[in-house]
């Protein structure tokens, strides 16, 4: 039974890693396509598609955080982070639709930084867990 719980926790944990990595890549893609808005007619379409993917990745991050917490009974803090990020993504989408680049761009930079920090935190915890098991 303990082996099943451990493998379930590992699966949830790697799902969380994948969700955060996808979110980070989607936000980076948004930065690239924002630059394309200035130089290409396809930039607007790519940025719009990327916005939908980024929002979906934020929702996936919330789901992954819930699933990682639920089986192991761990701390609910990642759910709080993921939910907060989903709120930021919602504000970001609203600012983009309202064509308010003076707020949209800095919030995008902040979101990318926070997403990289969250990914680093999860990866660091994973590395710490692995090195603790080998000792």
mmCIF file with all atom_site columns, N, CA, C and O in Angstrom, residues 56-100:
data_model
loop_
_atom_site.group_PDB
_atom_site.id
_atom_site.type_symbol
_atom_site.label_atom_id
_atom_site.label_alt_id
_atom_site.label_comp_id
_atom_site.label_asym_id
_atom_site.label_entity_id
_atom_site.label_seq_id
_atom_site.pdbx_PDB_ins_code
_atom_site.Cartn_x
_atom_site.Cartn_y
_atom_site.Cartn_z
_atom_site.occupancy
_atom_site.B_iso_or_equiv
_atom_site.pdbx_formal_charge
_atom_site.auth_seq_id
_atom_site.auth_comp_id
_atom_site.auth_asym_id
_atom_site.auth_atom_id
_atom_site.pdbx_PDB_model_num
ATOM 1   N N  . UNK A 1 56  ? -5.216 28.175 -20.507 1.00 0.00 ? 56  UNK A N  1
ATOM 2   C CA . UNK A 1 56  ? -5.449 26.753 -20.277 1.00 0.00 ? 56  UNK A CA 1
ATOM 3   C C  . UNK A 1 56  ? -4.351 26.128 -19.426 1.00 0.00 ? 56  UNK A C  1
ATOM 4   O O  . UNK A 1 56  ? -4.622 25.294 -18.557 1.00 0.00 ? 56  UNK A O  1
ATOM 5   N N  . UNK A 1 57  ? -3.107 26.539 -19.657 1.00 0.00 ? 57  UNK A N  1
ATOM 6   C CA . UNK A 1 57  ? -1.994 26.033 -18.855 1.00 0.00 ? 57  UNK A CA 1
ATOM 7   C C  . UNK A 1 57  ? -2.120 26.484 -17.403 1.00 0.00 ? 57  UNK A C  1
ATOM 8   O O  . UNK A 1 57  ? -1.772 25.729 -16.484 1.00 0.00 ? 57  UNK A O  1
ATOM 9   N N  . UNK A 1 58  ? -2.645 27.677 -17.186 1.00 0.00 ? 58  UNK A N  1
ATOM 10  C CA . UNK A 1 58  ? -2.860 28.155 -15.816 1.00 0.00 ? 58  UNK A CA 1
ATOM 11  C C  . UNK A 1 58  ? -3.932 27.329 -15.110 1.00 0.00 ? 58  UNK A C  1
ATOM 12  O O  . UNK A 1 58  ? -3.802 27.004 -13.927 1.00 0.00 ? 58  UNK A O  1
ATOM 13  N N  . UNK A 1 59  ? -4.976 26.972 -15.847 1.00 0.00 ? 59  UNK A N  1
ATOM 14  C CA . UNK A 1 59  ? -6.013 26.112 -15.268 1.00 0.00 ? 59  UNK A CA 1
ATOM 15  C C  . UNK A 1 59  ? -5.463 24.710 -15.001 1.00 0.00 ? 59  UNK A C  1
ATOM 16  O O  . UNK A 1 59  ? -5.788 24.093 -13.980 1.00 0.00 ? 59  UNK A O  1
ATOM 17  N N  . UNK A 1 60  ? -4.616 24.221 -15.887 1.00 0.00 ? 60  UNK A N  1
ATOM 18  C CA . UNK A 1 60  ? -3.990 22.913 -15.697 1.00 0.00 ? 60  UNK A CA 1
ATOM 19  C C  . UNK A 1 60  ? -3.090 22.924 -14.467 1.00 0.00 ? 60  UNK A C  1
ATOM 20  O O  . UNK A 1 60  ? -3.032 21.947 -13.719 1.00 0.00 ? 60  UNK A O  1
ATOM 21  N N  . UNK A 1 61  ? -2.414 24.042 -14.227 1.00 0.00 ? 61  UNK A N  1
ATOM 22  C CA . UNK A 1 61  ? -1.560 24.197 -13.043 1.00 0.00 ? 61  UNK A CA 1
ATOM 23  C C  . UNK A 1 61  ? -2.396 24.084 -11.763 1.00 0.00 ? 61  UNK A C  1
ATOM 24  O O  . UNK A 1 61  ? -1.991 23.423 -10.805 1.00 0.00 ? 61  UNK A O  1
ATOM 25  N N  . UNK A 1 62  ? -3.570 24.694 -11.749 1.00 0.00 ? 62  UNK A N  1
ATOM 26  C CA . UNK A 1 62  ? -4.462 24.585 -10.582 1.00 0.00 ? 62  UNK A CA 1
ATOM 27  C C  . UNK A 1 62  ? -4.867 23.127 -10.377 1.00 0.00 ? 62  UNK A C  1
ATOM 28  O O  . UNK A 1 62  ? -4.805 22.599 -9.259  1.00 0.00 ? 62  UNK A O  1
ATOM 29  N N  . UNK A 1 63  ? -5.255 22.465 -11.446 1.00 0.00 ? 63  UNK A N  1
ATOM 30  C CA . UNK A 1 63  ? -5.650 21.061 -11.353 1.00 0.00 ? 63  UNK A CA 1
ATOM 31  C C  . UNK A 1 63  ? -4.493 20.199 -10.862 1.00 0.00 ? 63  UNK A C  1
ATOM 32  O O  . UNK A 1 63  ? -4.668 19.346 -9.985  1.00 0.00 ? 63  UNK A O  1
ATOM 33  N N  . UNK A 1 64  ? -3.304 20.418 -11.397 1.00 0.00 ? 64  UNK A N  1
ATOM 34  C CA . UNK A 1 64  ? -2.132 19.640 -10.988 1.00 0.00 ? 64  UNK A CA 1
ATOM 35  C C  . UNK A 1 64  ? -1.800 19.879 -9.520  1.00 0.00 ? 64  UNK A C  1
ATOM 36  O O  . UNK A 1 64  ? -1.427 18.938 -8.800  1.00 0.00 ? 64  UNK A O  1
ATOM 37  N N  . UNK A 1 65  ? -1.934 21.121 -9.054  1.00 0.00 ? 65  UNK A N  1
ATOM 38  C CA . UNK A 1 65  ? -1.661 21.426 -7.648  1.00 0.00 ? 65  UNK A CA 1
ATOM 39  C C  . UNK A 1 65  ? -2.653 20.724 -6.737  1.00 0.00 ? 65  UNK A C  1
ATOM 40  O O  . UNK A 1 65  ? -2.276 20.190 -5.684  1.00 0.00 ? 65  UNK A O  1
ATOM 41  N N  . UNK A 1 66  ? -3.909 20.685 -7.140  1.00 0.00 ? 66  UNK A N  1
ATOM 42  C CA . UNK A 1 66  ? -4.931 19.987 -6.346  1.00 0.00 ? 66  UNK A CA 1
ATOM 43  C C  . UNK A 1 66  ? -4.640 18.495 -6.314  1.00 0.00 ? 66  UNK A C  1
ATOM 44  O O  . UNK A 1 66  ? -4.695 17.856 -5.261  1.00 0.00 ? 66  UNK A O  1
ATOM 45  N N  . UNK A 1 67  ? -4.312 17.924 -7.461  1.00 0.00 ? 67  UNK A N  1
ATOM 46  C CA . UNK A 1 67  ? -4.037 16.487 -7.519  1.00 0.00 ? 67  UNK A CA 1
ATOM 47  C C  . UNK A 1 67  ? -2.766 16.112 -6.770  1.00 0.00 ? 67  UNK A C  1
ATOM 48  O O  . UNK A 1 67  ? -2.680 15.021 -6.204  1.00 0.00 ? 67  UNK A O  1
ATOM 49  N N  . UNK A 1 68  ? -1.780 16.995 -6.754  1.00 0.00 ? 68  UNK A N  1
ATOM 50  C CA . UNK A 1 68  ? -0.541 16.712 -6.012  1.00 0.00 ? 68  UNK A CA 1
ATOM 51  C C  . UNK A 1 68  ? -0.794 16.788 -4.511  1.00 0.00 ? 68  UNK A C  1
ATOM 52  O O  . UNK A 1 68  ? -0.174 16.058 -3.734  1.00 0.00 ? 68  UNK A O  1
ATOM 53  N N  . UNK A 1 69  ? -1.699 17.641 -4.092  1.00 0.00 ? 69  UNK A N  1
ATOM 54  C CA . UNK A 1 69  ? -1.997 17.802 -2.667  1.00 0.00 ? 69  UNK A CA 1
ATOM 55  C C  . UNK A 1 69  ? -2.900 16.705 -2.162  1.00 0.00 ? 69  UNK A C  1
ATOM 56  O O  . UNK A 1 69  ? -2.690 16.161 -1.084  1.00 0.00 ? 69  UNK A O  1
ATOM 57  N N  . UNK A 1 70  ? -3.895 16.346 -2.911  1.00 0.00 ? 70  UNK A N  1
ATOM 58  C CA . UNK A 1 70  ? -4.957 15.448 -2.461  1.00 0.00 ? 70  UNK A CA 1
ATOM 59  C C  . UNK A 1 70  ? -4.470 14.078 -1.985  1.00 0.00 ? 70  UNK A C  1
ATOM 60  O O  . UNK A 1 70  ? -4.794 13.686 -0.875  1.00 0.00 ? 70  UNK A O  1
ATOM 61  N N  . UNK A 1 71  ? -3.712 13.313 -2.759  1.00 0.00 ? 71  UNK A N  1
ATOM 62  C CA . UNK A 1 71  ? -3.368 11.957 -2.315  1.00 0.00 ? 71  UNK A CA 1
ATOM 63  C C  . UNK A 1 71  ? -2.435 11.924 -1.106  1.00 0.00 ? 71  UNK A C  1
ATOM 64  O O  . UNK A 1 71  ? -2.588 11.085 -0.238  1.00 0.00 ? 71  UNK A O  1
ATOM 65  N N  . UNK A 1 72  ? -1.499 12.831 -1.060  1.00 0.00 ? 72  UNK A N  1
ATOM 66  C CA . UNK A 1 72  ? -0.502 12.785 0.003   1.00 0.00 ? 72  UNK A CA 1
ATOM 67  C C  . UNK A 1 72  ? -0.876 13.583 1.233   1.00 0.00 ? 72  UNK A C  1
ATOM 68  O O  . UNK A 1 72  ? -0.246 13.469 2.271   1.00 0.00 ? 72  UNK A O  1
ATOM 69  N N  . UNK A 1 73  ? -1.896 14.408 1.136   1.00 0.00 ? 73  UNK A N  1
ATOM 70  C CA . UNK A 1 73  ? -2.283 15.244 2.262   1.00 0.00 ? 73  UNK A CA 1
ATOM 71  C C  . UNK A 1 73  ? -1.235 16.293 2.597   1.00 0.00 ? 73  UNK A C  1
ATOM 72  O O  . UNK A 1 73  ? -1.099 16.699 3.744   1.00 0.00 ? 73  UNK A O  1
ATOM 73  N N  . UNK A 1 74  ? -0.490 16.735 1.591   1.00 0.00 ? 74  UNK A N  1
ATOM 74  C CA . UNK A 1 74  ? 0.560  17.728 1.803   1.00 0.00 ? 74  UNK A CA 1
ATOM 75  C C  . UNK A 1 74  ? -0.006 19.112 2.034   1.00 0.00 ? 74  UNK A C  1
ATOM 76  O O  . UNK A 1 74  ? -1.210 19.316 2.175   1.00 0.00 ? 74  UNK A O  1
ATOM 77  N N  . UNK A 1 75  ? 0.883  20.064 2.073   1.00 0.00 ? 75  UNK A N  1
ATOM 78  C CA . UNK A 1 75  ? 0.496  21.460 2.290   1.00 0.00 ? 75  UNK A CA 1
ATOM 79  C C  . UNK A 1 75  ? -0.295 21.983 1.093   1.00 0.00 ? 75  UNK A C  1
ATOM 80  O O  . UNK A 1 75  ? 0.027  21.683 -0.049  1.00 0.00 ? 75  UNK A O  1
ATOM 81  N N  . UNK A 1 76  ? -1.329 22.761 1.356   1.00 0.00 ? 76  UNK A N  1
ATOM 82  C CA . UNK A 1 76  ? -2.135 23.300 0.257   1.00 0.00 ? 76  UNK A CA 1
ATOM 83  C C  . UNK A 1 76  ? -1.538 24.567 -0.365  1.00 0.00 ? 76  UNK A C  1
ATOM 84  O O  . UNK A 1 76  ? -2.162 25.181 -1.221  1.00 0.00 ? 76  UNK A O  1
ATOM 85  N N  . UNK A 1 77  ? -0.350 24.956 0.031   1.00 0.00 ? 77  UNK A N  1
ATOM 86  C CA . UNK A 1 77  ? 0.261  26.188 -0.476  1.00 0.00 ? 77  UNK A CA 1
ATOM 87  C C  . UNK A 1 77  ? 0.373  26.219 -2.000  1.00 0.00 ? 77  UNK A C  1
ATOM 88  O O  . UNK A 1 77  ? 0.089  27.260 -2.613  1.00 0.00 ? 77  UNK A O  1
ATOM 89  N N  . UNK A 1 78  ? 0.776  25.113 -2.675  1.00 0.00 ? 78  UNK A N  1
ATOM 90  C CA . UNK A 1 78  ? 0.824  25.171 -4.142  1.00 0.00 ? 78  UNK A CA 1
ATOM 91  C C  . UNK A 1 78  ? -0.533 25.480 -4.783  1.00 0.00 ? 78  UNK A C  1
ATOM 92  O O  . UNK A 1 78  ? -0.588 26.102 -5.840  1.00 0.00 ? 78  UNK A O  1
ATOM 93  N N  . UNK A 1 79  ? -1.607 25.077 -4.130  1.00 0.00 ? 79  UNK A N  1
ATOM 94  C CA . UNK A 1 79  ? -2.936 25.395 -4.668  1.00 0.00 ? 79  UNK A CA 1
ATOM 95  C C  . UNK A 1 79  ? -3.170 26.899 -4.595  1.00 0.00 ? 79  UNK A C  1
ATOM 96  O O  . UNK A 1 79  ? -3.720 27.504 -5.517  1.00 0.00 ? 79  UNK A O  1
ATOM 97  N N  . UNK A 1 80  ? -2.733 27.506 -3.514  1.00 0.00 ? 80  UNK A N  1
ATOM 98  C CA . UNK A 1 80  ? -2.853 28.959 -3.366  1.00 0.00 ? 80  UNK A CA 1
ATOM 99  C C  . UNK A 1 80  ? -2.049 29.670 -4.449  1.00 0.00 ? 80  UNK A C  1
ATOM 100 O O  . UNK A 1 80  ? -2.537 30.617 -5.078  1.00 0.00 ? 80  UNK A O  1
ATOM 101 N N  . UNK A 1 81  ? -0.812 29.214 -4.691  1.00 0.00 ? 81  UNK A N  1
ATOM 102 C CA . UNK A 1 81  ? 0.020  29.815 -5.734  1.00 0.00 ? 81  UNK A CA 1
ATOM 103 C C  . UNK A 1 81  ? -0.639 29.665 -7.108  1.00 0.00 ? 81  UNK A C  1
ATOM 104 O O  . UNK A 1 81  ? -0.696 30.622 -7.882  1.00 0.00 ? 81  UNK A O  1
ATOM 105 N N  . UNK A 1 82  ? -1.125 28.461 -7.394  1.00 0.00 ? 82  UNK A N  1
ATOM 106 C CA . UNK A 1 82  ? -1.730 28.208 -8.694  1.00 0.00 ? 82  UNK A CA 1
ATOM 107 C C  . UNK A 1 82  ? -3.003 29.035 -8.882  1.00 0.00 ? 82  UNK A C  1
ATOM 108 O O  . UNK A 1 82  ? -3.234 29.586 -9.958  1.00 0.00 ? 82  UNK A O  1
ATOM 109 N N  . UNK A 1 83  ? -3.804 29.143 -7.839  1.00 0.00 ? 83  UNK A N  1
ATOM 110 C CA . UNK A 1 83  ? -5.034 29.940 -7.920  1.00 0.00 ? 83  UNK A CA 1
ATOM 111 C C  . UNK A 1 83  ? -4.713 31.416 -8.106  1.00 0.00 ? 83  UNK A C  1
ATOM 112 O O  . UNK A 1 83  ? -5.373 32.114 -8.892  1.00 0.00 ? 83  UNK A O  1
ATOM 113 N N  . UNK A 1 84  ? -3.712 31.891 -7.394  1.00 0.00 ? 84  UNK A N  1
ATOM 114 C CA . UNK A 1 84  ? -3.282 33.276 -7.561  1.00 0.00 ? 84  UNK A CA 1
ATOM 115 C C  . UNK A 1 84  ? -2.789 33.533 -8.971  1.00 0.00 ? 84  UNK A C  1
ATOM 116 O O  . UNK A 1 84  ? -3.052 34.594 -9.551  1.00 0.00 ? 84  UNK A O  1
ATOM 117 N N  . UNK A 1 85  ? -2.093 32.558 -9.531  1.00 0.00 ? 85  UNK A N  1
ATOM 118 C CA . UNK A 1 85  ? -1.611 32.716 -10.890 1.00 0.00 ? 85  UNK A CA 1
ATOM 119 C C  . UNK A 1 85  ? -2.763 32.731 -11.884 1.00 0.00 ? 85  UNK A C  1
ATOM 120 O O  . UNK A 1 85  ? -2.732 33.481 -12.870 1.00 0.00 ? 85  UNK A O  1
ATOM 121 N N  . UNK A 1 86  ? -3.787 31.939 -11.622 1.00 0.00 ? 86  UNK A N  1
ATOM 122 C CA . UNK A 1 86  ? -4.961 31.946 -12.500 1.00 0.00 ? 86  UNK A CA 1
ATOM 123 C C  . UNK A 1 86  ? -5.665 33.306 -12.450 1.00 0.00 ? 86  UNK A C  1
ATOM 124 O O  . UNK A 1 86  ? -6.131 33.804 -13.471 1.00 0.00 ? 86  UNK A O  1
ATOM 125 N N  . UNK A 1 87  ? -5.690 33.923 -11.289 1.00 0.00 ? 87  UNK A N  1
ATOM 126 C CA . UNK A 1 87  ? -6.259 35.276 -11.165 1.00 0.00 ? 87  UNK A CA 1
ATOM 127 C C  . UNK A 1 87  ? -5.427 36.265 -11.984 1.00 0.00 ? 87  UNK A C  1
ATOM 128 O O  . UNK A 1 87  ? -5.976 37.094 -12.721 1.00 0.00 ? 87  UNK A O  1
ATOM 129 N N  . UNK A 1 88  ? -4.091 36.162 -11.864 1.00 0.00 ? 88  UNK A N  1
ATOM 130 C CA . UNK A 1 88  ? -3.226 37.045 -12.657 1.00 0.00 ? 88  UNK A CA 1
ATOM 131 C C  . UNK A 1 88  ? -3.432 36.822 -14.151 1.00 0.00 ? 88  UNK A C  1
ATOM 132 O O  . UNK A 1 88  ? -3.450 37.779 -14.933 1.00 0.00 ? 88  UNK A O  1
ATOM 133 N N  . UNK A 1 89  ? -3.586 35.569 -14.551 1.00 0.00 ? 89  UNK A N  1
ATOM 134 C CA . UNK A 1 89  ? -3.824 35.263 -15.967 1.00 0.00 ? 89  UNK A CA 1
ATOM 135 C C  . UNK A 1 89  ? -5.148 35.864 -16.435 1.00 0.00 ? 89  UNK A C  1
ATOM 136 O O  . UNK A 1 89  ? -5.235 36.372 -17.554 1.00 0.00 ? 89  UNK A O  1
ATOM 137 N N  . UNK A 1 90  ? -6.154 35.832 -15.581 1.00 0.00 ? 90  UNK A N  1
ATOM 138 C CA . UNK A 1 90  ? -7.454 36.422 -15.934 1.00 0.00 ? 90  UNK A CA 1
ATOM 139 C C  . UNK A 1 90  ? -7.331 37.928 -16.113 1.00 0.00 ? 90  UNK A C  1
ATOM 140 O O  . UNK A 1 90  ? -7.886 38.498 -17.070 1.00 0.00 ? 90  UNK A O  1
ATOM 141 N N  . UNK A 1 91  ? -6.611 38.569 -15.206 1.00 0.00 ? 91  UNK A N  1
ATOM 142 C CA . UNK A 1 91  ? -6.383 40.014 -15.325 1.00 0.00 ? 91  UNK A CA 1
ATOM 143 C C  . UNK A 1 91  ? -5.584 40.309 -16.592 1.00 0.00 ? 91  UNK A C  1
ATOM 144 O O  . UNK A 1 91  ? -5.886 41.265 -17.325 1.00 0.00 ? 91  UNK A O  1
ATOM 145 N N  . UNK A 1 92  ? -4.599 39.474 -16.876 1.00 0.00 ? 92  UNK A N  1
ATOM 146 C CA . UNK A 1 92  ? -3.762 39.665 -18.061 1.00 0.00 ? 92  UNK A CA 1
ATOM 147 C C  . UNK A 1 92  ? -4.600 39.573 -19.337 1.00 0.00 ? 92  UNK A C  1
ATOM 148 O O  . UNK A 1 92  ? -4.434 40.382 -20.240 1.00 0.00 ? 92  UNK A O  1
ATOM 149 N N  . UNK A 1 93  ? -5.478 38.615 -19.401 1.00 0.00 ? 93  UNK A N  1
ATOM 150 C CA . UNK A 1 93  ? -6.346 38.471 -20.572 1.00 0.00 ? 93  UNK A CA 1
ATOM 151 C C  . UNK A 1 93  ? -7.262 39.696 -20.704 1.00 0.00 ? 93  UNK A C  1
ATOM 152 O O  . UNK A 1 93  ? -7.425 40.248 -21.800 1.00 0.00 ? 93  UNK A O  1
ATOM 153 N N  . UNK A 1 94  ? -7.832 40.139 -19.596 1.00 0.00 ? 94  UNK A N  1
ATOM 154 C CA . UNK A 1 94  ? -8.713 41.313 -19.637 1.00 0.00 ? 94  UNK A CA 1
ATOM 155 C C  . UNK A 1 94  ? -7.953 42.556 -20.093 1.00 0.00 ? 94  UNK A C  1
ATOM 156 O O  . UNK A 1 94  ? -8.472 43.345 -20.898 1.00 0.00 ? 94  UNK A O  1
ATOM 157 N N  . UNK A 1 95  ? -6.730 42.726 -19.612 1.00 0.00 ? 95  UNK A N  1
ATOM 158 C CA . UNK A 1 95  ? -5.926 43.883 -20.028 1.00 0.00 ? 95  UNK A CA 1
ATOM 159 C C  . UNK A 1 95  ? -5.550 43.799 -21.505 1.00 0.00 ? 95  UNK A C  1
ATOM 160 O O  . UNK A 1 95  ? -5.500 44.821 -22.195 1.00 0.00 ? 95  UNK A O  1
ATOM 161 N N  . UNK A 1 96  ? -5.297 42.596 -21.979 1.00 0.00 ? 96  UNK A N  1
ATOM 162 C CA . UNK A 1 96  ? -4.978 42.419 -23.395 1.00 0.00 ? 96  UNK A CA 1
ATOM 163 C C  . UNK A 1 96  ? -6.169 42.739 -24.282 1.00 0.00 ? 96  UNK A C  1
ATOM 164 O O  . UNK A 1 96  ? -6.035 43.401 -25.312 1.00 0.00 ? 96  UNK A O  1
ATOM 165 N N  . UNK A 1 97  ? -7.340 42.271 -23.879 1.00 0.00 ? 97  UNK A N  1
ATOM 166 C CA . UNK A 1 97  ? -8.561 42.552 -24.653 1.00 0.00 ? 97  UNK A CA 1
ATOM 167 C C  . UNK A 1 97  ? -8.861 44.049 -24.648 1.00 0.00 ? 97  UNK A C  1
ATOM 168 O O  . UNK A 1 97  ? -9.294 44.613 -25.650 1.00 0.00 ? 97  UNK A O  1
ATOM 169 N N  . UNK A 1 98  ? -8.577 44.708 -23.518 1.00 0.00 ? 98  UNK A N  1
ATOM 170 C CA . UNK A 1 98  ? -8.818 46.154 -23.400 1.00 0.00 ? 98  UNK A CA 1
ATOM 171 C C  . UNK A 1 98  ? -7.725 46.983 -24.072 1.00 0.00 ? 98  UNK A C  1
ATOM 172 O O  . UNK A 1 98  ? -7.798 48.214 -24.068 1.00 0.00 ? 98  UNK A O  1
ATOM 173 N N  . UNK A 1 99  ? -6.724 46.329 -24.651 1.00 0.00 ? 99  UNK A N  1
ATOM 174 C CA . UNK A 1 99  ? -5.607 47.020 -25.312 1.00 0.00 ? 99  UNK A CA 1
ATOM 175 C C  . UNK A 1 99  ? -4.941 48.038 -24.388 1.00 0.00 ? 99  UNK A C  1
ATOM 176 O O  . UNK A 1 99  ? -4.823 49.216 -24.710 1.00 0.00 ? 99  UNK A O  1
ATOM 177 N N  . UNK A 1 100 ? -4.528 47.546 -23.222 1.00 0.00 ? 100 UNK A N  1
ATOM 178 C CA . UNK A 1 100 ? -3.836 48.399 -22.246 1.00 0.00 ? 100 UNK A CA 1
ATOM 179 C C  . UNK A 1 100 ? -2.396 47.887 -22.069 1.00 0.00 ? 100 UNK A C  1
ATOM 180 O O  . UNK A 1 100 ? -2.061 47.283 -21.057 1.00 0.00 ? 100 UNK A O  1
#
